[in-house]
């Protein structure tokens, strides 16, 4: 360049050039303007030839001061190879010596070279904008500025032309007939499926027929020659006209045709969008021929029709107009105003009206408004016609709101894609057919811990297990064939943190090519919730099972209580007779039987505790003292082949518990250990104070938390197998032979411990002995409330005989007979009945005949509470003693309301029963 470039002038010329370059010659105009501004002989736009990207193809060439033919050349060895990818490449002189393999440089005496990279919308280099000069290049800043200004415009134009390829999908699916014509010859080169179906020809037949008609000089149309319209379209004008076309079956019909120049594969073509208007043309002919025919067709037409005279007055409208506008025919007849379009367009529409009156068919689109105020888009054709001998214009309207929305959606599809893609909460990864990552969204970056730039272009899996790479590639190929895929697995973030991952792969078309969109979701929380739900279900099943067995145990205990009541009462009666016989052996036998009966009674109470949750007599209890006291009992219970070690030293917080029930727990665990060891080994019993956080109870499956005193029982047996560990707390479950165990030992432990608010932890041991840890909540209690010494049991004098008449109600014959014998033996008169209703009737007959009522609770016809209520209503002062063999809890309020003064649980020891009778008779 001989002269320095004036910056202000260059910028002005550049702005003018990039803003005016349009149409098919936009690239040629841009390179020509760039060469003139920089005063160079050569300028060209080059882009990679896809997909190998080893060659470059020129889109526009300004060579030796004039436009030249575009060429394709290898990139290797040229300055472009080095310049592409850089913002600005600049060799002011000697470029031919720097690139000796590029013969064009040497052959044309090129000295200076400058280029800027052309990038697509994703920032990927796609080519270069280059200028070259036979002289040394100066003013590098201006050269760089001009290249970047023009480069931005060139890149935008390339993207615009590329985007036209996406319209191919619309071409294939359009409901309008579309034909593509050769730009110069006008021969058909392509047609969409709608066009082929409408006219009955295949694409190949249309191409052949078009070429035959062109070569023979035959017009393929029955109306005027379409050549002028094609010529106008070649000049860039959008042309609309009507013609008649012949179908394959020989029929003729009218078409409404729009011609437009388009770029396909970088070359100009003419596109025809055709809509059949045969019916409309026929309607027009019928309108001209007959008023009656006009009215029939006019009213039947699905499109909105409005007829105006030369003064723009509305002469007629059809029902479709009424439906579209929301206005009745009578409202608009005679009006010279716009009835659907917005009023401010009146002047423009009058001008079009005059053109139509002169014989021109007019067409326009506009905003429209219904009577209710709702807006829509309308397309209108104004057709000149003679009506009743006068010139009129028939306006044919169509609601194109949906079509416009579709077009707008298409234009905004890329922006919408990007907005939705980035806003989606799930991880999105877009991969091409070669499995390369094309795009990721912010949610992917958040979940994976990887930045977008780290993964774009990569072909490896980024979150899934790398071992699954081959399988995922197989699924990728399946998705490319159109079938969605899905999998779950373990994923890993960039920092190595594992998580549960769910992935769906959806086949999509992106920029005209098949891709797969992978939608990933972190399902770790959901997996944890499912695991927690399964755990809760297991706890519920365990609780339901324990409750069901508890109901069974309660029923057995009720019936057994009645039997024990009879046995115990008869033993007392026998002991009273034995005193008269002075038989020491008989006394000893009866004493043993009574002791066994009392032990059976205690066992039944434990079953009721398990089944109904009955509470014992709970007091602050020091477990070290308890262990010392039961040590002798345990040693006498266990065989001498078992070594018992009881460690009870030290001080521990008290526990709020029933002494007898805790002894029962300890005894059951020791007996369980004895049987597990086969009668030989070592049992260790001890205490420990412990804080628990998160341990799981072996019997109720609940998590344990809090401060507990642990009662520990360890054995040296073989341990507990897993199947036994799952069921050992089930009632009646036993691993012993038939007849060697009831299966109630550990279930009673479960019932007692949980009734005391505790839990049981089990170390199964696995061939080195099992450890049971009974956790009882620790309490701090004053020394005065700690367990005291046993009361004195010194002998008592012979009790006096009782006086009075007792109304007895019990449905068990054995119990009735026993109580009659006992009460009569103590001096009382007894009237006994087998059900509550009979007792009620007896009391009603003579309420003053009785001094006390002794009744069972569960009886046919009338319960003990109901009987007591009846008695209380007649004689509020009479005492009532209610006996029950069930473990159900009777509320104090219910007892008080029914007039029950005393509640006794079966089996009642005779001595205790006598004491209750004495107390009740004395208080009346």
mmCIF file of C-alpha atoms in Angstrom, residues 149-395:
data_model
loop_
_atom_site.group_PDB
_atom_site.id
_atom_site.type_symbol
_atom_site.label_atom_id
_atom_site.label_comp_id
_atom_site.label_asym_id
_atom_site.label_seq_id
_atom_site.Cartn_x
_atom_site.Cartn_y
_atom_site.Cartn_z
ATOM 1 C CA UNK A 149 -15.547 -5.606 11.130
ATOM 2 C CA UNK A 150 -16.000 -7.427 7.840
ATOM 3 C CA UNK A 151 -15.313 -10.803 9.479
ATOM 4 C CA UNK A 152 -18.210 -10.342 11.894
ATOM 5 C CA UNK A 153 -20.547 -9.522 8.989
ATOM 6 C CA UNK A 154 -19.276 -12.488 6.935
ATOM 7 C CA UNK A 155 -19.675 -14.918 9.867
ATOM 8 C CA UNK A 156 -23.222 -13.687 10.443
ATOM 9 C CA UNK A 157 -24.066 -14.179 6.768
ATOM 10 C CA UNK A 158 -22.620 -17.717 6.821
ATOM 11 C CA UNK A 159 -24.725 -18.583 9.862
ATOM 12 C CA UNK A 160 -27.805 -17.101 8.206
ATOM 13 C CA UNK A 161 -27.307 -19.221 5.131
ATOM 14 C CA UNK A 162 -26.589 -22.301 7.185
ATOM 15 C CA UNK A 163 -29.788 -21.773 9.166
ATOM 16 C CA UNK A 164 -31.716 -22.041 5.925
ATOM 17 C CA UNK A 165 -30.820 -25.724 5.915
ATOM 18 C CA UNK A 166 -32.956 -26.189 9.015
ATOM 19 C CA UNK A 167 -35.951 -25.256 6.926
ATOM 20 C CA UNK A 168 -35.597 -28.647 5.240
ATOM 21 C CA UNK A 169 -37.623 -30.187 8.043
ATOM 22 C CA UNK A 170 -40.374 -27.671 7.398
ATOM 23 C CA UNK A 171 -40.100 -28.416 3.699
ATOM 24 C CA UNK A 172 -40.743 -32.107 4.308
ATOM 25 C CA UNK A 173 -43.607 -31.671 6.793
ATOM 26 C CA UNK A 174 -45.326 -28.599 5.324
ATOM 27 C CA UNK A 175 -49.012 -28.821 4.505
ATOM 28 C CA UNK A 176 -48.372 -26.469 1.568
ATOM 29 C CA UNK A 177 -47.167 -27.759 -1.810
ATOM 30 C CA UNK A 178 -43.551 -26.656 -2.246
ATOM 31 C CA UNK A 179 -41.493 -26.938 -5.454
ATOM 32 C CA UNK A 180 -37.790 -26.080 -5.877
ATOM 33 C CA UNK A 181 -36.738 -24.873 -9.349
ATOM 34 C CA UNK A 182 -33.322 -24.513 -10.942
ATOM 35 C CA UNK A 183 -32.369 -20.864 -10.745
ATOM 36 C CA UNK A 184 -31.517 -20.444 -14.430
ATOM 37 C CA UNK A 185 -33.527 -23.026 -16.380
ATOM 38 C CA UNK A 186 -36.637 -23.033 -14.183
ATOM 39 C CA UNK A 187 -36.754 -26.840 -14.234
ATOM 40 C CA UNK A 188 -38.126 -28.619 -11.152
ATOM 41 C CA UNK A 189 -35.337 -30.103 -9.023
ATOM 42 C CA UNK A 190 -37.301 -31.025 -5.896
ATOM 43 C CA UNK A 191 -40.820 -31.189 -4.423
ATOM 44 C CA UNK A 192 -42.123 -31.924 -0.953
ATOM 45 C CA UNK A 193 -44.395 -34.894 -0.106
ATOM 46 C CA UNK A 194 -47.480 -32.667 -0.033
ATOM 47 C CA UNK A 195 -46.826 -31.536 -3.604
ATOM 48 C CA UNK A 196 -46.282 -35.090 -4.844
ATOM 49 C CA UNK A 197 -49.481 -36.283 -3.164
ATOM 50 C CA UNK A 198 -51.507 -33.332 -4.480
ATOM 51 C CA UNK A 199 -50.454 -33.588 -8.126
ATOM 52 C CA UNK A 200 -49.960 -37.352 -8.267
ATOM 53 C CA UNK A 201 -46.332 -37.305 -9.441
ATOM 54 C CA UNK A 202 -43.188 -38.564 -7.738
ATOM 55 C CA UNK A 203 -40.197 -36.219 -7.486
ATOM 56 C CA UNK A 204 -38.414 -38.103 -10.295
ATOM 57 C CA UNK A 205 -41.483 -37.854 -12.548
ATOM 58 C CA UNK A 206 -41.780 -34.113 -11.872
ATOM 59 C CA UNK A 207 -38.100 -33.586 -12.738
ATOM 60 C CA UNK A 208 -38.388 -35.620 -15.955
ATOM 61 C CA UNK A 209 -41.655 -33.992 -16.996
ATOM 62 C CA UNK A 210 -40.246 -30.522 -16.360
ATOM 63 C CA UNK A 211 -37.129 -31.199 -18.447
ATOM 64 C CA UNK A 212 -39.195 -32.701 -21.273
ATOM 65 C CA UNK A 213 -41.503 -29.683 -21.385
ATOM 66 C CA UNK A 214 -38.547 -27.282 -21.329
ATOM 67 C CA UNK A 215 -36.701 -29.114 -24.124
ATOM 68 C CA UNK A 216 -39.826 -29.302 -26.310
ATOM 69 C CA UNK A 217 -40.777 -25.699 -25.726
ATOM 70 C CA UNK A 218 -44.161 -26.748 -24.359
ATOM 71 C CA UNK A 219 -45.686 -24.556 -21.693
ATOM 72 C CA UNK A 220 -46.405 -26.551 -18.552
ATOM 73 C CA UNK A 221 -49.180 -24.104 -17.654
ATOM 74 C CA UNK A 222 -52.551 -23.382 -19.188
ATOM 75 C CA UNK A 223 -52.576 -19.702 -18.198
ATOM 76 C CA UNK A 224 -50.102 -16.983 -19.015
ATOM 77 C CA UNK A 225 -46.419 -17.823 -19.266
ATOM 78 C CA UNK A 226 -44.824 -17.882 -15.786
ATOM 79 C CA UNK A 227 -41.414 -16.796 -17.100
ATOM 80 C CA UNK A 228 -41.826 -13.107 -16.074
ATOM 81 C CA UNK A 229 -42.708 -14.160 -12.552
ATOM 82 C CA UNK A 230 -39.615 -16.365 -12.366
ATOM 83 C CA UNK A 231 -37.471 -13.527 -13.622
ATOM 84 C CA UNK A 232 -38.808 -11.209 -10.928
ATOM 85 C CA UNK A 233 -38.131 -13.888 -8.311
ATOM 86 C CA UNK A 234 -34.568 -14.253 -9.628
ATOM 87 C CA UNK A 235 -34.094 -10.558 -8.925
ATOM 88 C CA UNK A 236 -34.968 -11.169 -5.264
ATOM 89 C CA UNK A 237 -38.643 -10.165 -5.363
ATOM 90 C CA UNK A 238 -41.281 -12.293 -3.628
ATOM 91 C CA UNK A 239 -43.852 -12.861 -6.344
ATOM 92 C CA UNK A 240 -47.450 -14.043 -5.948
ATOM 93 C CA UNK A 241 -49.704 -15.056 -8.805
ATOM 94 C CA UNK A 242 -52.248 -17.656 -9.840
ATOM 95 C CA UNK A 243 -52.028 -20.299 -12.524
ATOM 96 C CA UNK A 244 -53.645 -23.498 -13.648
ATOM 97 C CA UNK A 245 -51.750 -26.753 -13.452
ATOM 98 C CA UNK A 246 -52.548 -30.190 -14.809
ATOM 99 C CA UNK A 247 -52.489 -33.184 -12.478
ATOM 100 C CA UNK A 248 -51.152 -36.587 -13.461
ATOM 101 C CA UNK A 249 -54.735 -37.796 -13.957
ATOM 102 C CA UNK A 250 -55.320 -34.984 -16.442
ATOM 103 C CA UNK A 251 -57.482 -32.757 -14.279
ATOM 104 C CA UNK A 252 -56.820 -29.036 -14.128
ATOM 105 C CA UNK A 253 -56.967 -26.888 -11.060
ATOM 106 C CA UNK A 254 -56.045 -23.393 -9.968
ATOM 107 C CA UNK A 255 -53.073 -22.697 -7.716
ATOM 108 C CA UNK A 256 -52.160 -19.687 -5.639
ATOM 109 C CA UNK A 257 -48.371 -19.491 -6.062
ATOM 110 C CA UNK A 258 -45.670 -17.638 -4.212
ATOM 111 C CA UNK A 259 -42.182 -17.533 -5.794
ATOM 112 C CA UNK A 260 -39.151 -16.658 -3.746
ATOM 113 C CA UNK A 261 -35.410 -16.799 -4.299
ATOM 114 C CA UNK A 262 -33.662 -19.038 -1.728
ATOM 115 C CA UNK A 263 -30.137 -20.312 -1.092
ATOM 116 C CA UNK A 264 -29.743 -24.097 -0.999
ATOM 117 C CA UNK A 265 -26.302 -25.614 -0.576
ATOM 118 C CA UNK A 266 -24.753 -22.219 -1.307
ATOM 119 C CA UNK A 267 -26.489 -21.894 -4.666
ATOM 120 C CA UNK A 268 -29.557 -19.860 -5.647
ATOM 121 C CA UNK A 269 -32.855 -21.583 -6.402
ATOM 122 C CA UNK A 270 -36.452 -20.542 -6.864
ATOM 123 C CA UNK A 271 -38.937 -21.876 -4.324
ATOM 124 C CA UNK A 272 -42.626 -22.111 -5.112
ATOM 125 C CA UNK A 273 -45.168 -22.371 -2.279
ATOM 126 C CA UNK A 274 -48.404 -23.437 -3.882
ATOM 127 C CA UNK A 275 -51.908 -23.583 -2.470
ATOM 128 C CA UNK A 276 -54.745 -25.021 -4.472
ATOM 129 C CA UNK A 277 -57.493 -22.405 -5.039
ATOM 130 C CA UNK A 278 -59.607 -24.284 -7.516
ATOM 131 C CA UNK A 279 -62.664 -24.049 -5.299
ATOM 132 C CA UNK A 280 -62.151 -20.329 -4.810
ATOM 133 C CA UNK A 281 -61.786 -19.716 -8.539
ATOM 134 C CA UNK A 282 -64.822 -21.804 -9.221
ATOM 135 C CA UNK A 283 -66.689 -19.782 -6.627
ATOM 136 C CA UNK A 284 -65.665 -16.580 -8.360
ATOM 137 C CA UNK A 285 -66.895 -17.852 -11.721
ATOM 138 C CA UNK A 286 -70.155 -18.967 -10.182
ATOM 139 C CA UNK A 287 -70.535 -15.565 -8.546
ATOM 140 C CA UNK A 288 -70.178 -13.852 -11.906
ATOM 141 C CA UNK A 289 -72.561 -16.292 -13.573
ATOM 142 C CA UNK A 290 -75.388 -16.515 -11.078
ATOM 143 C CA UNK A 291 -76.525 -14.590 -7.993
ATOM 144 C CA UNK A 292 -78.113 -17.726 -6.579
ATOM 145 C CA UNK A 293 -74.967 -19.729 -7.127
ATOM 146 C CA UNK A 294 -72.996 -16.858 -5.685
ATOM 147 C CA UNK A 295 -75.104 -16.905 -2.512
ATOM 148 C CA UNK A 296 -74.784 -20.679 -2.037
ATOM 149 C CA UNK A 297 -71.035 -20.698 -2.480
ATOM 150 C CA UNK A 298 -70.620 -17.424 -0.616
ATOM 151 C CA UNK A 299 -72.366 -18.778 2.461
ATOM 152 C CA UNK A 300 -70.752 -22.213 2.303
ATOM 153 C CA UNK A 301 -67.170 -21.001 2.030
ATOM 154 C CA UNK A 302 -65.108 -21.797 5.102
ATOM 155 C CA UNK A 303 -63.008 -18.666 4.667
ATOM 156 C CA UNK A 304 -64.250 -15.253 5.747
ATOM 157 C CA UNK A 305 -65.784 -13.364 2.812
ATOM 158 C CA UNK A 306 -66.628 -9.658 2.763
ATOM 159 C CA UNK A 307 -67.892 -7.862 -0.379
ATOM 160 C CA UNK A 308 -67.368 -4.096 -0.759
ATOM 161 C CA UNK A 309 -68.591 -1.779 -3.497
ATOM 162 C CA UNK A 310 -66.614 0.955 -5.213
ATOM 163 C CA UNK A 311 -67.319 3.341 -2.292
ATOM 164 C CA UNK A 312 -65.832 0.846 0.184
ATOM 165 C CA UNK A 313 -69.273 0.125 1.643
ATOM 166 C CA UNK A 314 -69.938 -3.413 2.906
ATOM 167 C CA UNK A 315 -72.410 -5.113 0.599
ATOM 168 C CA UNK A 316 -72.367 -8.650 1.978
ATOM 169 C CA UNK A 317 -70.600 -10.967 4.415
ATOM 170 C CA UNK A 318 -70.764 -14.721 4.828
ATOM 171 C CA UNK A 319 -71.278 -16.818 8.012
ATOM 172 C CA UNK A 320 -67.541 -17.535 8.214
ATOM 173 C CA UNK A 321 -66.972 -13.781 8.524
ATOM 174 C CA UNK A 322 -69.544 -13.605 11.341
ATOM 175 C CA UNK A 323 -67.815 -16.457 13.143
ATOM 176 C CA UNK A 324 -64.357 -14.932 12.716
ATOM 177 C CA UNK A 325 -65.240 -11.340 13.602
ATOM 178 C CA UNK A 326 -67.957 -11.921 16.199
ATOM 179 C CA UNK A 327 -70.194 -9.383 14.368
ATOM 180 C CA UNK A 328 -73.601 -10.083 12.887
ATOM 181 C CA UNK A 329 -74.249 -9.392 9.197
ATOM 182 C CA UNK A 330 -76.774 -6.659 10.023
ATOM 183 C CA UNK A 331 -74.177 -4.793 12.124
ATOM 184 C CA UNK A 332 -71.748 -4.229 9.253
ATOM 185 C CA UNK A 333 -73.869 -3.919 6.101
ATOM 186 C CA UNK A 334 -73.458 -0.421 4.634
ATOM 187 C CA UNK A 335 -70.425 0.400 6.794
ATOM 188 C CA UNK A 336 -67.499 2.115 5.070
ATOM 189 C CA UNK A 337 -65.174 1.448 7.986
ATOM 190 C CA UNK A 338 -62.869 -1.466 8.661
ATOM 191 C CA UNK A 339 -64.855 -4.100 10.545
ATOM 192 C CA UNK A 340 -62.101 -6.530 11.564
ATOM 193 C CA UNK A 341 -58.804 -4.721 11.094
ATOM 194 C CA UNK A 342 -57.742 -1.930 13.416
ATOM 195 C CA UNK A 343 -59.214 1.458 12.310
ATOM 196 C CA UNK A 344 -55.863 3.218 11.886
ATOM 197 C CA UNK A 345 -55.235 1.121 8.755
ATOM 198 C CA UNK A 346 -58.273 2.512 6.911
ATOM 199 C CA UNK A 347 -56.328 4.791 4.550
ATOM 200 C CA UNK A 348 -53.955 2.003 3.480
ATOM 201 C CA UNK A 349 -56.848 -0.372 2.871
ATOM 202 C CA UNK A 350 -58.679 2.215 0.736
ATOM 203 C CA UNK A 351 -55.594 2.500 -1.472
ATOM 204 C CA UNK A 352 -55.515 -1.276 -1.921
ATOM 205 C CA UNK A 353 -59.246 -1.205 -2.565
ATOM 206 C CA UNK A 354 -58.735 1.197 -5.463
ATOM 207 C CA UNK A 355 -56.035 -1.037 -6.920
ATOM 208 C CA UNK A 356 -58.374 -4.031 -6.710
ATOM 209 C CA UNK A 357 -61.176 -2.050 -8.399
ATOM 210 C CA UNK A 358 -58.780 -1.415 -11.267
ATOM 211 C CA UNK A 359 -58.448 -5.175 -11.774
ATOM 212 C CA UNK A 360 -55.511 -6.143 -9.571
ATOM 213 C CA UNK A 361 -55.823 -8.943 -7.010
ATOM 214 C CA UNK A 362 -54.407 -7.542 -3.792
ATOM 215 C CA UNK A 363 -53.022 -9.443 -0.862
ATOM 216 C CA UNK A 364 -51.945 -8.350 2.602
ATOM 217 C CA UNK A 365 -51.603 -9.485 6.195
ATOM 218 C CA UNK A 366 -52.579 -7.459 9.228
ATOM 219 C CA UNK A 367 -53.489 -7.310 12.891
ATOM 220 C CA UNK A 368 -57.216 -7.876 13.412
ATOM 221 C CA UNK A 369 -59.637 -7.490 16.273
ATOM 222 C CA UNK A 370 -62.864 -9.371 17.050
ATOM 223 C CA UNK A 371 -65.923 -7.708 18.505
ATOM 224 C CA UNK A 372 -64.983 -8.983 21.990
ATOM 225 C CA UNK A 373 -61.613 -7.244 21.741
ATOM 226 C CA UNK A 374 -59.442 -10.314 21.177
ATOM 227 C CA UNK A 375 -56.617 -9.822 18.651
ATOM 228 C CA UNK A 376 -55.496 -12.195 15.890
ATOM 229 C CA UNK A 377 -53.516 -12.195 12.651
ATOM 230 C CA UNK A 378 -55.412 -12.221 9.375
ATOM 231 C CA UNK A 379 -54.419 -12.834 5.764
ATOM 232 C CA UNK A 380 -56.658 -11.163 3.176
ATOM 233 C CA UNK A 381 -56.992 -11.402 -0.585
ATOM 234 C CA UNK A 382 -58.874 -8.679 -2.374
ATOM 235 C CA UNK A 383 -60.352 -10.022 -5.629
ATOM 236 C CA UNK A 384 -61.935 -7.659 -8.183
ATOM 237 C CA UNK A 385 -65.339 -8.801 -9.434
ATOM 238 C CA UNK A 386 -68.489 -7.584 -11.116
ATOM 239 C CA UNK A 387 -71.547 -7.855 -8.922
ATOM 240 C CA UNK A 388 -74.906 -6.820 -10.330
ATOM 241 C CA UNK A 389 -73.122 -5.081 -13.130
ATOM 242 C CA UNK A 390 -71.016 -2.897 -10.871
ATOM 243 C CA UNK A 391 -67.346 -3.229 -9.857
ATOM 244 C CA UNK A 392 -66.840 -4.683 -6.409
ATOM 245 C CA UNK A 393 -64.003 -6.224 -4.408
ATOM 246 C CA UNK A 394 -64.436 -9.537 -2.625
ATOM 247 C CA UNK A 395 -62.176 -9.740 0.437
#
